[in-house]
Short mmCIF file of C-alpha atoms in Angstrom, two decimals:
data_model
loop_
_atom_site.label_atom_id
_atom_site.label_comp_id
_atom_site.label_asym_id
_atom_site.label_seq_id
_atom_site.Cartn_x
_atom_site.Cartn_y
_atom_site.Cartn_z
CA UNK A 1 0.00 0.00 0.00
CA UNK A 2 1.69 3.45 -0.61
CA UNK A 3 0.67 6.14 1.66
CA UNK A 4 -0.70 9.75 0.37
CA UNK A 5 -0.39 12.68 2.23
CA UNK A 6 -3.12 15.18 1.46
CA UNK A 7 -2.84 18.77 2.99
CA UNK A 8 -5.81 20.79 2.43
CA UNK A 9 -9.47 18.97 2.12
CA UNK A 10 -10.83 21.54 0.12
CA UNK A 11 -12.19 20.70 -4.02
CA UNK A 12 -8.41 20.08 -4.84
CA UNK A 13 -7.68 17.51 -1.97
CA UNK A 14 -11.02 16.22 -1.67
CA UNK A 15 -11.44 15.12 -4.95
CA UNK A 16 -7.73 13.61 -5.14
CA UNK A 17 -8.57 11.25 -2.12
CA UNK A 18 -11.98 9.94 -3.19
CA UNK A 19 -10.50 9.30 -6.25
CA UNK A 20 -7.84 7.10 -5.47
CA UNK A 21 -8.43 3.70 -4.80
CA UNK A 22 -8.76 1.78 -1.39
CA UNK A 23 -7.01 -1.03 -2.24
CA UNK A 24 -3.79 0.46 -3.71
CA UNK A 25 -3.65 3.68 -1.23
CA UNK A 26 -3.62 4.50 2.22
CA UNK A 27 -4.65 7.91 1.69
CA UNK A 28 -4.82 10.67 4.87
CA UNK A 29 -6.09 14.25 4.55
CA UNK A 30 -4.96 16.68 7.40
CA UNK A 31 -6.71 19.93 7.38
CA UNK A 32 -7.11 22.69 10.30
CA UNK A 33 -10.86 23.07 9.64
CA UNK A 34 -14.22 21.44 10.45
CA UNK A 35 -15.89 22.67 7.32
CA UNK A 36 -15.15 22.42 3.80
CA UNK A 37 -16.03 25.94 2.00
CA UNK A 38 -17.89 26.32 -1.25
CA UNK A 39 -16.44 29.74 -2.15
CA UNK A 40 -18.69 30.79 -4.86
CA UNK A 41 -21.58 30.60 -1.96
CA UNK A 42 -19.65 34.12 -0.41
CA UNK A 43 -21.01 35.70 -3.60
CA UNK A 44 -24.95 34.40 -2.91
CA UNK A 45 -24.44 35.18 1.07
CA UNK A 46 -23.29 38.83 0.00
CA UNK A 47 -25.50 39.79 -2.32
CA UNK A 48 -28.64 37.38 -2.03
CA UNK A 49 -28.53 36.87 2.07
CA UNK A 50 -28.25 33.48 1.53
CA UNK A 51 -27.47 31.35 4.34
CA UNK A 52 -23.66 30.20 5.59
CA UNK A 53 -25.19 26.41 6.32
CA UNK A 54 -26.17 25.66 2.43
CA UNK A 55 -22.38 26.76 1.34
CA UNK A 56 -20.36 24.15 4.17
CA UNK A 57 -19.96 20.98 4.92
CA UNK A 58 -17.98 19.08 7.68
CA UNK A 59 -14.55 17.76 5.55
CA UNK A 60 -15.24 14.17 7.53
CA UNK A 61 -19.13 14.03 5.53
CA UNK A 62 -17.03 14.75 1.94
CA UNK A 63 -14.53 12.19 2.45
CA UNK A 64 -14.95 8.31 1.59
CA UNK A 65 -15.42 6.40 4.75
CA UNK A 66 -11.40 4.71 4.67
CA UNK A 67 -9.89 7.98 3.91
CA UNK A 68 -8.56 9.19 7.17
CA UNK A 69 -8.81 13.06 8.10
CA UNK A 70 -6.24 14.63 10.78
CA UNK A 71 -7.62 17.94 11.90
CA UNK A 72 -4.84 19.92 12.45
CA UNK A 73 -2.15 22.55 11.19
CA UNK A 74 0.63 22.04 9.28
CA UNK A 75 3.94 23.12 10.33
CA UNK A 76 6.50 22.58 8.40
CA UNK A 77 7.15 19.91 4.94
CA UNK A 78 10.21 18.28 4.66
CA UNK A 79 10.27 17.22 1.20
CA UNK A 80 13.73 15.49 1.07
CA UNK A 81 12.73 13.76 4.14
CA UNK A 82 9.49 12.76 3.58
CA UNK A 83 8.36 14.19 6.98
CA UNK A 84 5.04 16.44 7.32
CA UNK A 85 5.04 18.17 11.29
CA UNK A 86 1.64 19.48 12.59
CA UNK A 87 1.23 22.01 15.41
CA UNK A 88 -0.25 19.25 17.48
CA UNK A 89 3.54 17.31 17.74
CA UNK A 90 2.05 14.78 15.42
CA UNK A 91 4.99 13.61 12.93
CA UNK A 92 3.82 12.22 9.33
CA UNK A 93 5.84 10.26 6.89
CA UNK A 94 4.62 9.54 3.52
CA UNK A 95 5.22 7.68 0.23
CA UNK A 96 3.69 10.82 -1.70
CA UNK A 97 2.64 13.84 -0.81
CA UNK A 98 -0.08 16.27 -2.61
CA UNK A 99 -0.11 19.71 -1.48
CA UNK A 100 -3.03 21.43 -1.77
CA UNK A 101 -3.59 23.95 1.00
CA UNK A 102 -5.14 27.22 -1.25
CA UNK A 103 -3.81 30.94 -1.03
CA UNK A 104 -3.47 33.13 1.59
CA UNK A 105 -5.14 36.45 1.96
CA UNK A 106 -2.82 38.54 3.35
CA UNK A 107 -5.20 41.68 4.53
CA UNK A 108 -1.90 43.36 6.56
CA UNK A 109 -0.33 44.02 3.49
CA UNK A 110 -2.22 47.53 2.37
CA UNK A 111 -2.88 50.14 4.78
CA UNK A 112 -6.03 50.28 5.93
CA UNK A 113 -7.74 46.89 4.45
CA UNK A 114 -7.94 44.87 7.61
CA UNK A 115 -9.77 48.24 9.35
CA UNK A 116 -11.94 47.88 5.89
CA UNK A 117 -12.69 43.96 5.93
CA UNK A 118 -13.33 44.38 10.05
CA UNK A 119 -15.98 47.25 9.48
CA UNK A 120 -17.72 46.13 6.32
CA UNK A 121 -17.26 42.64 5.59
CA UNK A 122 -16.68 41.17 2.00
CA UNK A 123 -17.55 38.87 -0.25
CA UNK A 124 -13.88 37.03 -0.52
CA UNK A 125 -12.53 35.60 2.46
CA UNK A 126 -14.85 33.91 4.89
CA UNK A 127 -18.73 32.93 4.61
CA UNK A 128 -19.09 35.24 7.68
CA UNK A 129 -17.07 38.06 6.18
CA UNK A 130 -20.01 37.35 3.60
CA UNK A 131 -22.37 37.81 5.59
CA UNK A 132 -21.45 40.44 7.99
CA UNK A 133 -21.17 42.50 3.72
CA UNK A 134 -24.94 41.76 3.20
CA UNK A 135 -26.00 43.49 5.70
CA UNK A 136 -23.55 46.30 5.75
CA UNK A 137 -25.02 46.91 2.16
CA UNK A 138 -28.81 45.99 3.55
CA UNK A 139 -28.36 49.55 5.69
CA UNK A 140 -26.76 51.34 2.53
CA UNK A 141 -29.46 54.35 1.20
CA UNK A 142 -26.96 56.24 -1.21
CA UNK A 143 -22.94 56.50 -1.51
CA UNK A 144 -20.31 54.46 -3.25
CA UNK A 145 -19.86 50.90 -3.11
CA UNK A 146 -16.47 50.50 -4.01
CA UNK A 147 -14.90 46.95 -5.69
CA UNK A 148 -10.95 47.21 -5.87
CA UNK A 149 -8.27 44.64 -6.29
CA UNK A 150 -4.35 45.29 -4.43
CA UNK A 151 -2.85 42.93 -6.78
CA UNK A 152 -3.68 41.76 -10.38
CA UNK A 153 -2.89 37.66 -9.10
CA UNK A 154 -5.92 36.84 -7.49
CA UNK A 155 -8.71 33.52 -7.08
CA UNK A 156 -11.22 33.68 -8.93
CA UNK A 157 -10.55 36.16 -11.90
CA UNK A 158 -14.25 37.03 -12.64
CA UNK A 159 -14.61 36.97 -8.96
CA UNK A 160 -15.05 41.47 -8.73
CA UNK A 161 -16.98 41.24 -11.89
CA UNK A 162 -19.55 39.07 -9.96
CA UNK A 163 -19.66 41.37 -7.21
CA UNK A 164 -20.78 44.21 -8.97
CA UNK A 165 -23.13 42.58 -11.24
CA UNK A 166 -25.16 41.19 -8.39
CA UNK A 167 -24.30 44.27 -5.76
CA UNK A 168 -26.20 46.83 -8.77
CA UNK A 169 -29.26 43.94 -8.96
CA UNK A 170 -28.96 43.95 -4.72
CA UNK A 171 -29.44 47.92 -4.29
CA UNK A 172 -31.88 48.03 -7.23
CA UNK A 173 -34.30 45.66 -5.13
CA UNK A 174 -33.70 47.65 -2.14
CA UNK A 175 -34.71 50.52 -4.53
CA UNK A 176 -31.83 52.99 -2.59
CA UNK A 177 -29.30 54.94 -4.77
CA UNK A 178 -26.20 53.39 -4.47
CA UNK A 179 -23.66 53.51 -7.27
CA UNK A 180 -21.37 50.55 -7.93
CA UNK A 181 -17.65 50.64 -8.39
CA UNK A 182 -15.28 48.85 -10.03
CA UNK A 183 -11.89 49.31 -10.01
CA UNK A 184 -9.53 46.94 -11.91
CA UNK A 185 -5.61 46.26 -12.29
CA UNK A 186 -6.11 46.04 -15.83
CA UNK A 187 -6.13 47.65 -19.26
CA UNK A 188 -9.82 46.93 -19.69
CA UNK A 189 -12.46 45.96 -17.76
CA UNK A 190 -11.43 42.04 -17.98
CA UNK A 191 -8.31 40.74 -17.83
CA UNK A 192 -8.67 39.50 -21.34
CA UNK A 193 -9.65 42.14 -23.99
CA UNK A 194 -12.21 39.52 -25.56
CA UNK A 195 -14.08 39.05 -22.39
CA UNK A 196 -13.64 42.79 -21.46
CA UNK A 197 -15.41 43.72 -25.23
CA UNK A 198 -18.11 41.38 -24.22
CA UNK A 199 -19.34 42.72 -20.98
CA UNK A 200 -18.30 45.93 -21.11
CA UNK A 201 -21.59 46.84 -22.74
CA UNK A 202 -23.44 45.28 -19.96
CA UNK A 203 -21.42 46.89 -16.93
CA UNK A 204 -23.12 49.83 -19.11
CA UNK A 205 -26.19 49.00 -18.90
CA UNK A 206 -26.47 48.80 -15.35
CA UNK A 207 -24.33 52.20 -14.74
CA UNK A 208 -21.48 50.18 -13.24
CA UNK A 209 -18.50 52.79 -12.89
CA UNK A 210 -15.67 50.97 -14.39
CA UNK A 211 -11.77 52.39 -13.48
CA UNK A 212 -9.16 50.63 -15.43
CA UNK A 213 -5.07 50.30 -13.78
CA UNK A 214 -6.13 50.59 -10.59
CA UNK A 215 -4.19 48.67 -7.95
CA UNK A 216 -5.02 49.28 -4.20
CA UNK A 217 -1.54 50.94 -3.07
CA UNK A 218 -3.16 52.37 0.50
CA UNK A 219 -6.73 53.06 1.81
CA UNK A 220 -7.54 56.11 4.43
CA UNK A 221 -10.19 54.55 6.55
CA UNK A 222 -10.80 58.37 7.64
CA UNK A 223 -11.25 60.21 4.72
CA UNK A 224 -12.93 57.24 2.97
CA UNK A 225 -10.71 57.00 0.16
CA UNK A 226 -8.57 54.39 -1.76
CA UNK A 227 -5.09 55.26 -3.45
CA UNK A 228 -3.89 53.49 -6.41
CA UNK A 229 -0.21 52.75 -7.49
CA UNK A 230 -1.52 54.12 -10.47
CA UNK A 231 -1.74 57.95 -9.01
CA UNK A 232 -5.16 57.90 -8.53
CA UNK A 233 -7.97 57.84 -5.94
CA UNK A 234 -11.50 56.55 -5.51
CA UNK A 235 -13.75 57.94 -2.74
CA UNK A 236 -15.91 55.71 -1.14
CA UNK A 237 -18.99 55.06 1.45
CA UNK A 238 -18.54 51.29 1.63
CA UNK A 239 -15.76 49.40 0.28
CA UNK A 240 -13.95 46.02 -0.38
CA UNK A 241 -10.51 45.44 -1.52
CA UNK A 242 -9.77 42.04 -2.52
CA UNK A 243 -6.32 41.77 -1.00
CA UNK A 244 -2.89 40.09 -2.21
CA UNK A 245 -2.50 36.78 -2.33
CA UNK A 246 -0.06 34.15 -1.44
CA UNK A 247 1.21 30.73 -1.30
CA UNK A 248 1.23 28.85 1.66
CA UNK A 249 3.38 30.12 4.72
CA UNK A 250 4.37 26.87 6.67
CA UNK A 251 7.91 25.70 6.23
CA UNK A 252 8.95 23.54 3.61
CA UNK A 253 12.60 22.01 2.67
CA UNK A 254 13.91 22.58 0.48
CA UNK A 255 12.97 26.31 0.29
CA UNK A 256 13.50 27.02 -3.63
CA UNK A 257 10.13 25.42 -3.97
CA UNK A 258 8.65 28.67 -3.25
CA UNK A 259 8.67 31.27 -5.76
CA UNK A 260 8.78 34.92 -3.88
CA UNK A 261 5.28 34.89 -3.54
CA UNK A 262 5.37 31.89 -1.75
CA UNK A 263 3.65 29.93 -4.12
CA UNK A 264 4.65 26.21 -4.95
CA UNK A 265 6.71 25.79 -8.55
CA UNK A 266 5.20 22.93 -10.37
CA UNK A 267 5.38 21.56 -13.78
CA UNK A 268 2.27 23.29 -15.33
CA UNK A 269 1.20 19.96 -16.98
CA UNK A 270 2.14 17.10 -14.42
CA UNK A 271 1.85 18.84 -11.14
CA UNK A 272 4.96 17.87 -10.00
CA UNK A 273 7.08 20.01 -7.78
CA UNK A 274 9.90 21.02 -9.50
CA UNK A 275 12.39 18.89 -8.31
CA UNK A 276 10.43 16.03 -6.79
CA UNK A 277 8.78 12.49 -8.71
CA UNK A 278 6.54 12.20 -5.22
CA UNK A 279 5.30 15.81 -4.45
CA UNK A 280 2.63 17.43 -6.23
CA UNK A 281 1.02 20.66 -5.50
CA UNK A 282 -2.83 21.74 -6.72
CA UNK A 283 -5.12 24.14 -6.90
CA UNK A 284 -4.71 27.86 -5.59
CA UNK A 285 -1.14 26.99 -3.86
CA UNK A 286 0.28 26.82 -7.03
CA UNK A 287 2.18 28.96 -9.64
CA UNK A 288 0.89 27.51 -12.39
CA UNK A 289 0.29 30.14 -15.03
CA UNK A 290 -3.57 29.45 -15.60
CA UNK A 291 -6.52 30.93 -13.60
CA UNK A 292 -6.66 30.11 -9.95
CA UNK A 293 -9.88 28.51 -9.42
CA UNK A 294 -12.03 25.40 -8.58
CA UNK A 295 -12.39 23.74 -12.30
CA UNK A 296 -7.91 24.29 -12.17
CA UNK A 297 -8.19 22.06 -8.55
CA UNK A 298 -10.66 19.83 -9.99
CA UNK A 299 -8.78 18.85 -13.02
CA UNK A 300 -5.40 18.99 -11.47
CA UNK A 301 -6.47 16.62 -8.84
CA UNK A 302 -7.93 14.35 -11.70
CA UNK A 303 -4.58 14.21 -13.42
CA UNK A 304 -2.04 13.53 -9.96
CA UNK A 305 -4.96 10.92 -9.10
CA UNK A 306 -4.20 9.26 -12.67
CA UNK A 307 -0.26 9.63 -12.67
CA UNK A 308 -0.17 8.10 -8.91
CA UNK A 309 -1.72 5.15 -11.11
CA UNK A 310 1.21 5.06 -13.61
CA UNK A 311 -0.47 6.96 -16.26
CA UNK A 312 0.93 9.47 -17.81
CA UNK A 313 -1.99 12.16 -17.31
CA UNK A 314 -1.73 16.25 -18.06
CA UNK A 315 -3.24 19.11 -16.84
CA UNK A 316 -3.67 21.10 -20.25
CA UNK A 317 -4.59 24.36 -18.50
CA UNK A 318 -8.38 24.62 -19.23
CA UNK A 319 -10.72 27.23 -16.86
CA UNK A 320 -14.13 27.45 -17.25
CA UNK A 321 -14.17 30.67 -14.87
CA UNK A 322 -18.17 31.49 -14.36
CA UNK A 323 -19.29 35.21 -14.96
CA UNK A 324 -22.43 35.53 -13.47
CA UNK A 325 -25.18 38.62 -13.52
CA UNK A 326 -28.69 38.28 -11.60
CA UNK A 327 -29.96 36.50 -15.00
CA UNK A 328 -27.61 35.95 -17.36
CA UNK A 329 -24.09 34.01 -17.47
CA UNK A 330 -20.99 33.09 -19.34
CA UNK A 331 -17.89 30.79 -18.77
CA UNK A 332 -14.55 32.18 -19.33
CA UNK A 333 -12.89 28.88 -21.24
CA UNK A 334 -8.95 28.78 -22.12
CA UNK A 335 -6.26 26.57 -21.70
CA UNK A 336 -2.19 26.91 -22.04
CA UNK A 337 -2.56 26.90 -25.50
CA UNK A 338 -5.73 29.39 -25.90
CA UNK A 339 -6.93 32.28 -25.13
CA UNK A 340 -9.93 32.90 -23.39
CA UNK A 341 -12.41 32.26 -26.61
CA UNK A 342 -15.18 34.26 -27.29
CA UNK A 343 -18.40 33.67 -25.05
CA UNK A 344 -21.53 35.48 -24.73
CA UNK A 345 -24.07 36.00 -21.77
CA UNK A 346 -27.26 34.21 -21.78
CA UNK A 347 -29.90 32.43 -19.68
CA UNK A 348 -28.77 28.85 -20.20
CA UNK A 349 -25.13 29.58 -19.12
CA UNK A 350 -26.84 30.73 -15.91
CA UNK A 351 -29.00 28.16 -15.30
CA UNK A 352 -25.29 25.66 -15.58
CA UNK A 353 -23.79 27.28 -13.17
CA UNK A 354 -27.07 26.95 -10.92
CA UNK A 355 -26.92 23.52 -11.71
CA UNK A 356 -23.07 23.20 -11.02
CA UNK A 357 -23.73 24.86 -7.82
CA UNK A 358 -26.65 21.91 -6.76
CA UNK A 359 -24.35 18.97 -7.68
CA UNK A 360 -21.24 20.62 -5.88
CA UNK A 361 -21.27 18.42 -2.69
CA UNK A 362 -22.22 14.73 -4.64
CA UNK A 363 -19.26 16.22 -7.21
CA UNK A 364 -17.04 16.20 -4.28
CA UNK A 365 -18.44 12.77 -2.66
CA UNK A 366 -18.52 10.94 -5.05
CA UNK A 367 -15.96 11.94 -8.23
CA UNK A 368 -16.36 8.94 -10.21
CA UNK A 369 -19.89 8.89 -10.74
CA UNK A 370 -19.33 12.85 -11.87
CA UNK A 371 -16.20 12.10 -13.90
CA UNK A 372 -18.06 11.29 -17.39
CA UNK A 373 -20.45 13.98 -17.25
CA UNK A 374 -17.68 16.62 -16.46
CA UNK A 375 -15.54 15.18 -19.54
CA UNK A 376 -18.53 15.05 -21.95
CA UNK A 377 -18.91 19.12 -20.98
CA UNK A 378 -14.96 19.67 -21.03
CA UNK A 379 -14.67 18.25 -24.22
CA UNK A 380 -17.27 19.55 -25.95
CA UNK A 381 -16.55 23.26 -24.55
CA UNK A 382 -12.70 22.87 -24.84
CA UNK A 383 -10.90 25.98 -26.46
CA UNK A 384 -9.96 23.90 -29.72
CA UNK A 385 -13.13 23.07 -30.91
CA UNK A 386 -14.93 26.24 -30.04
CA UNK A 387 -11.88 27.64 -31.55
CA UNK A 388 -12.79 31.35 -32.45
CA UNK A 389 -16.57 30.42 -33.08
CA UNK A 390 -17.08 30.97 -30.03
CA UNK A 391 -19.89 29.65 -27.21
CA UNK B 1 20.60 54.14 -5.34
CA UNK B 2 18.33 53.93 -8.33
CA UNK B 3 17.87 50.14 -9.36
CA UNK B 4 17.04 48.28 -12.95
CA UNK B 5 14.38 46.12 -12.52
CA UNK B 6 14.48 43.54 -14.76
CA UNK B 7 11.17 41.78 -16.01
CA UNK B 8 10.53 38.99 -18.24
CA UNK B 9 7.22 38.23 -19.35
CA UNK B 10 8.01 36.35 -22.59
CA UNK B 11 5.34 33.79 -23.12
CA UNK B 12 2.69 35.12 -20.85
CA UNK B 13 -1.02 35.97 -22.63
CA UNK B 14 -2.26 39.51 -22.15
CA UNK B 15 -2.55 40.59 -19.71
CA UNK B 16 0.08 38.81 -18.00
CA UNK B 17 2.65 41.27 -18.84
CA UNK B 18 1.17 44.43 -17.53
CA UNK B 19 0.11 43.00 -14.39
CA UNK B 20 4.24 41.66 -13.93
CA UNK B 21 4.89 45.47 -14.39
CA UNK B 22 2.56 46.57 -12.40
CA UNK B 23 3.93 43.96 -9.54
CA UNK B 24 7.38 45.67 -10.60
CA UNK B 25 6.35 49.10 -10.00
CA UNK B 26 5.43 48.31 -6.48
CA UNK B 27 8.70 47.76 -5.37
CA UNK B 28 10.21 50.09 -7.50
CA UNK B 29 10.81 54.06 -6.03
CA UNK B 30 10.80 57.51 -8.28
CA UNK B 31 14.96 57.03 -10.24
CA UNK B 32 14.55 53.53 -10.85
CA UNK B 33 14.61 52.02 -14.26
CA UNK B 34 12.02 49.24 -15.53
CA UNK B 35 12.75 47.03 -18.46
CA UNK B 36 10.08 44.46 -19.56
CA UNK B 37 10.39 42.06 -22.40
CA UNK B 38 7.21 40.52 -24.01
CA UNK B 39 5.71 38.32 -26.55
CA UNK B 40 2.26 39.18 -26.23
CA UNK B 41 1.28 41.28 -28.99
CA UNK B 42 -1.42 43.46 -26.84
CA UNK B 43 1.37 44.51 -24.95
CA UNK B 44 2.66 47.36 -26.85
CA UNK B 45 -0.49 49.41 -26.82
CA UNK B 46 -1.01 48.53 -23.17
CA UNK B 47 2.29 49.66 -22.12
CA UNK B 48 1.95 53.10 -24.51
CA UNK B 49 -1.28 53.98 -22.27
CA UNK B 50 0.02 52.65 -18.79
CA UNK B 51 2.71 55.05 -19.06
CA UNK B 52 0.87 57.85 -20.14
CA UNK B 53 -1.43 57.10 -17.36
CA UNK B 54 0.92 56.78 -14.78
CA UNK B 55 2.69 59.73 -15.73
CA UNK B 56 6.40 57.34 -16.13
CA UNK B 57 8.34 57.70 -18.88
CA UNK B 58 8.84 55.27 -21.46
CA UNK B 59 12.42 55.78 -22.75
CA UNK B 60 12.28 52.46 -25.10
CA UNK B 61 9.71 50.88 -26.76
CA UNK B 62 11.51 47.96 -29.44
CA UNK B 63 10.65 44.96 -31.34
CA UNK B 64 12.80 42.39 -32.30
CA UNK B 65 12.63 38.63 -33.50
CA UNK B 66 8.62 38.69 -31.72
CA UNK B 67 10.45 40.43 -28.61
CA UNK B 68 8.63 43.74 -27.16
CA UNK B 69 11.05 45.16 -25.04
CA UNK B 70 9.95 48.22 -23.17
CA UNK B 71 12.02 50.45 -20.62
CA UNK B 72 10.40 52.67 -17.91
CA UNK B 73 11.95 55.06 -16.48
CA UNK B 74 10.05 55.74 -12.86
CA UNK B 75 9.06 58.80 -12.28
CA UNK B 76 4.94 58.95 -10.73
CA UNK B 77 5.46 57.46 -8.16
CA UNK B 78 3.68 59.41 -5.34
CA UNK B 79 6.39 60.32 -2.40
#
């Protein structure tokens, strides 16, 4: 039997262990939380009121019943050694290890955003941060509602997008005069210019204020304002900075695994740490050039569950970000090789992601059942077939 | 001292190379010089109008062999 070491039971690690097989693994998850997140559900506690219960789930419920879950922190990684410490004095050695422990949000790193997340909330970090923002925005008659990112690496790329989309349908039920704001890193209002020339005309529509290279440099708490590295500032009456991101901060040997943002260097197609034939790292820990997201966790934990059965499986890059308005939605879909293609909004694209969002927890339980209907969607959505067509 | 930061953003899609310079210029201090090579095509334009709304100074803006390289000299930064 060779023994995995999971860190991190959230989509990435969760997946990986129910996928391997009981008879050729002894496979043990250690994570420092009861609950696994479903971080989508921050944007439908924000900005619908939604409640925290439908959007967690205890890790133990997720897992198969002979994976085995250690609740507790890691430590320090010793790669060479094959040695995992926990803050609890437990010692773990392995056969292979899959890191998979998300990014950090590091809210000390601008002036003025941990006074920001303590007084308003947002819809980012924590399902209560989520819902301490809905009702900060439930008391909101008129203002500014401010969006801004610190740094342009950051989960979930259509993530701000989102937030104003569903923060303009929020106040426009409330029937107050708020005005949204959206301040972006970028050249354009998306990352990509495709995307941006596609929704641009809807941010429009719905009077979203849109401020392109805009990176939080420092917010005044007291004069209600946010300073960009740009040169310019935004004033505001409630506002959320998405802060800067970061790899995991536990110890781990040898240290050039880390790039300077502490993410973990991998081989973009096997997962592999660089360096290492039995250490992977997944999902949002990684510096993998591609979106950091669920679908990347997903399908990188589908390929390390394949190559720790001797195939020779690759993770070819593919997102399928969702863009979601109160209606309408799109899926941002590129690879290593593509682009993001052309997409436009519609009604069915929304009622997917609905329907991604009610299989989320069986998708997690139970992988293999999922597996076929995922790869019948992947492959008939993937970048070189819709090509510059489009979806 | 004023310091050349290098950058190199060959291979990354748009816009991967603005946002390296714009993790660049966070470092960087008024003096220091920024030099970013490319391959995405988008990045020429984007550079032209991050400058100009930055108030920096581009003092080289070349293309060789599919190359962009750009140079920045920093000078907006706010004290």
């Amino acid at each position: 039997m060779e023994r995995v070491l999971i860190l991190g039971g959230g989509g990435g690690g969760a997946i990986l262990a129910n996928l391997l097989p009981k008879e050729e693994f002894d496979v043990t998850v250690v994570d420092r939380d009861e609950y696994h997140v479903f971080q989508p559900g921050n944007l439908f506690i924000a900005f619908y009121g939604d409640s925290i219960e439908k959007y967690r789930r205890p890790i133990r419920s997720l897992l198969k019943p002979h994976v085995k879950l250690i609740r507790d922190e890691v430590t320090e990684v010793n790669l060479n050694d094959r040695k995992v410490k926990l803050k609890g004095g437990k010692s773990l050695e392995y056969d292979y290890i899959i890191i998979a422990t998300g990014a950090n949000l590091d809210f000390d790193a601008i002036e003025g955003n941990r006074e920001l997340l303590e007084s308003y909330g947002d819809f980012y970090s924590t399902l209560e941060n989520a819902e301490k923002l809905y009702k900060t925005l439930k008391e909101m008659r008129e203002g500014r509602f401010v969006i801004a990112i610190a740094d342009p690496i950051y989960k979930c790329p259509p993530g701000p997008h989102k937030g104003a989309f569903l923060s303009s349908t929020l106040f426009e039920r409330m029937g107050v005069d708020v005005d949204v704001v959206l301040a972006l890193p970028f050249p354009h209002a998306y990352p990509s210019k495709t995307i941006s020339d596609i929704i641009e005309p809807e941010l429009e529509r719905r009077n979203i204020e849109v401020h392109t290279f805009f990176t939080v440099d420092s917010i005044d708490v007291e004069k209600k304002r946010i300073y960009s590295l740009e040169g310019e500032e935004l004033e505001y009456t409630v506002a959320t900075v998405i802060p800067p991101h970061e790899g995991p901060r536990y110890k781990i040997e040898p240290s050039e695994v880390k790039d300077e943002s502490n993410y973990l260097k991998i081989d973009k197609y096997t997962c592999l740490i660089e360096g290492f034939d039995d250490a992977y790292a997944i999902g949002d820990c990684t510096n993998a050039p591609t979106s950091k997201s669920g679908v990347t966790a997903h399908l990188q934990a589908e390929v390390v569950a394949d190559r720790l059965q001797g195939f020779d499986a690759k993770y070819s890059g593919r997102t399928n970000c969702p863009l979601i308005t109160d209606g309408m939605g799109l899926f941002i879909i590129s690879d290593y090789d593509h682009p993001p293609i052309p997409v436009r909004l519609s009604r069915f694209k929304r009622l997917l992601e609905d329907l991604f969002v009610a299989t989320y927890w069986d998708a997690i339980r139970y992988p293999e059942l999922w597996q076929p209907i995922f790869h019948a969607y992947f492959d008939a959505t993937s970048p070189a077939k819709l090509g510059e067509r489009g979806w | 001292m004023p310091e050349l930061i290098k950058v190199d953003a060959r291979g990354m899609a748009c816009p991967g190379p603005i946002s390296a310079l714009t993790r660049a210029y966070r470092k960087a201090k008024n003096g220091d010089t920024i030099e970013v090579l490319a391959t995405d095509p988008g990045f020429k334009p984007d550079v032209q109008a991050w400058v100009k709304r930055t108030n920096n100074e581009l003092i080289e803006l070349t293309e060789e062999g599919g190359v962009i390289k750009a140079v920045i000299k920093v000078t907006g930064k706010r004290g």
